[in-house]
Structure formats: C-alpha cells, structure tokens
Short mmCIF file of C-alpha atoms in Angstrom, two decimals:
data_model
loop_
_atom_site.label_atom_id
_atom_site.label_comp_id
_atom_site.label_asym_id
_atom_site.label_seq_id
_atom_site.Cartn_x
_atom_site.Cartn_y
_atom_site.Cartn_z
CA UNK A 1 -47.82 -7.81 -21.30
CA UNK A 2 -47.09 -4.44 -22.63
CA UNK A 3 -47.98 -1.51 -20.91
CA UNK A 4 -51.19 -0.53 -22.92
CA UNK A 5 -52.63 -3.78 -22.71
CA UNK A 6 -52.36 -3.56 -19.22
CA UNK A 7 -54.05 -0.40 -18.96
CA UNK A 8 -56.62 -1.94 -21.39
CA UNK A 9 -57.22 -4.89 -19.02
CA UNK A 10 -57.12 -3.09 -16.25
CA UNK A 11 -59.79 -0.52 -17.24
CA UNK A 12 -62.26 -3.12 -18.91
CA UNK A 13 -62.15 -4.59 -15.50
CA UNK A 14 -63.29 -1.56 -13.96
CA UNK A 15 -66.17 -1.05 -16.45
CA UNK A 16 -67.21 -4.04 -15.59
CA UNK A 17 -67.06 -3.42 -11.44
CA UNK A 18 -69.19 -0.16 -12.60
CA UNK A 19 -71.69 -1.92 -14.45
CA UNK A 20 -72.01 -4.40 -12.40
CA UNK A 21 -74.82 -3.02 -10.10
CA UNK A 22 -77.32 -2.08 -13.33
CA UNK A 23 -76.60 -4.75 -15.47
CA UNK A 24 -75.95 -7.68 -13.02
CA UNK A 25 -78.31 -10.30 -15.33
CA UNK A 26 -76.87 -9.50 -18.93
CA UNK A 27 -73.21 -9.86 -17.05
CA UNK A 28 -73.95 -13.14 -14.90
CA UNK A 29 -74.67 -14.98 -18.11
CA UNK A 30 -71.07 -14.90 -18.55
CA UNK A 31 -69.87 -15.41 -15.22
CA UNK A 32 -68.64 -18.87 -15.58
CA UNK A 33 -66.59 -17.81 -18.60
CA UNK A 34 -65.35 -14.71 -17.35
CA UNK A 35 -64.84 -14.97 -13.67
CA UNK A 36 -62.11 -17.62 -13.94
CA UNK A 37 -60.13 -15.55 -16.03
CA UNK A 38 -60.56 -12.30 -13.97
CA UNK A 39 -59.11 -14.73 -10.97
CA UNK A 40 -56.12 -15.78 -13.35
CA UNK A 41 -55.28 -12.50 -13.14
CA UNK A 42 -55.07 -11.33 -9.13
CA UNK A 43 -51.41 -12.81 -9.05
CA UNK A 44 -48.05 -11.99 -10.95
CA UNK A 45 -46.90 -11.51 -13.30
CA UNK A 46 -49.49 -9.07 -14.02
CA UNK A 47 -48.77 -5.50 -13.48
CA UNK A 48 -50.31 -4.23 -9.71
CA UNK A 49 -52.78 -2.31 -11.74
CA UNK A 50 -54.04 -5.42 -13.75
CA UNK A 51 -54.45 -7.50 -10.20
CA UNK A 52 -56.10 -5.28 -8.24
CA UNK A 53 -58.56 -3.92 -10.73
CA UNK A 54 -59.21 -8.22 -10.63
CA UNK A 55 -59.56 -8.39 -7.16
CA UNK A 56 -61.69 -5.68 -7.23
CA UNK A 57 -64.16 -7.17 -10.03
CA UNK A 58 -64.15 -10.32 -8.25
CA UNK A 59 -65.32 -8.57 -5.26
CA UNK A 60 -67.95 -6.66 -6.71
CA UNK A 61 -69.40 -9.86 -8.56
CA UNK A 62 -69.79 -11.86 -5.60
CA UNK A 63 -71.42 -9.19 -3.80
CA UNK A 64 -73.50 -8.73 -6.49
CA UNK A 65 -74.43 -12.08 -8.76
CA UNK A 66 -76.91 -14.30 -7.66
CA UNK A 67 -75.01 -17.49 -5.71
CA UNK A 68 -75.87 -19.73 -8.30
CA UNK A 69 -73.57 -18.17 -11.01
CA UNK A 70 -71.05 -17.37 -8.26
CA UNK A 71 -70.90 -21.55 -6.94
CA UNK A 72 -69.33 -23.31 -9.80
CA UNK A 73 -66.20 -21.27 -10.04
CA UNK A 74 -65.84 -20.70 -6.30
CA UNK A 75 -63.08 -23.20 -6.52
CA UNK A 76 -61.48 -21.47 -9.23
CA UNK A 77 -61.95 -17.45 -7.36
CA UNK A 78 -60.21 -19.09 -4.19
CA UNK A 79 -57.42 -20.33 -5.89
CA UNK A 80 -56.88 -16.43 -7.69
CA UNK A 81 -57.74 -14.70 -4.84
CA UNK A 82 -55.52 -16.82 -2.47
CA UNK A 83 -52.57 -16.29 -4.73
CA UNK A 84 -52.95 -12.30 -4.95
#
C-alpha cells in the first residue's frame, strides 16, 4: 500500500467517524458491507495511520448504529479489533 493510498484510506475513514453522528441511517445501510472491511484493516500490515483511523470508525459506529446493524458482524469487529 503506497503512501497516498494510505492517506486516502485513512482520511475516508475519518469522514466517515465525522459523519457518522448526522447521517447514522444513510451509513448503517451499509454497515454489513463496510464494517468488515474497516475491521480488516485495525491490524498490519497497514500503516499505524490506516489502523487507527479503523479502530476509530469502528468505535464510533458501534456507539452510534442501531444494534441490529451492529449484531451480524460482531463476530467479524472482534476478530479486527482483537488483532489491532
């Protein structure tokens, strides 16, 4: 992963932590899509920067999304976060 896509990744996943709070319902329709990738990356070899902006986004979606979006990858956030 080159630098710039790194940067790229990383910042999209911040967006998405700052969104999060106003646009919760357009974002949870995509929860079981995007949260298991978010959790692929919280461990190397992505860059720091790249797993902690995922840690962060996982955090801030299961504070935030209804349980119900959050329960079928649960299996799938424990198993990135545990890694990280």
């Amino acid at each position: 992963v080159s630098n710039s896509d790194s940067a790229v990744s990383a910042s999209s996943m911040e967006a998405l932590c700052s969104l999060l709070p106003d646009a919760s319902a357009s974002i949870s329709m995509h929860a079981e899509s995007l949260l298991p990738r978010v959790a692929g990356l919280c461990s190397p070899p992505a860059p720091i920067r790249v797993r902690m902006a995922a840690l962060a986004l996982i955090e801030a979606a299961v504070s935030t999304l209804p349980w119900a979006r959050i329960f079928p990858v649960r299996e799938s956030l424990v198993r990135g976060v545990c890694v990280a």
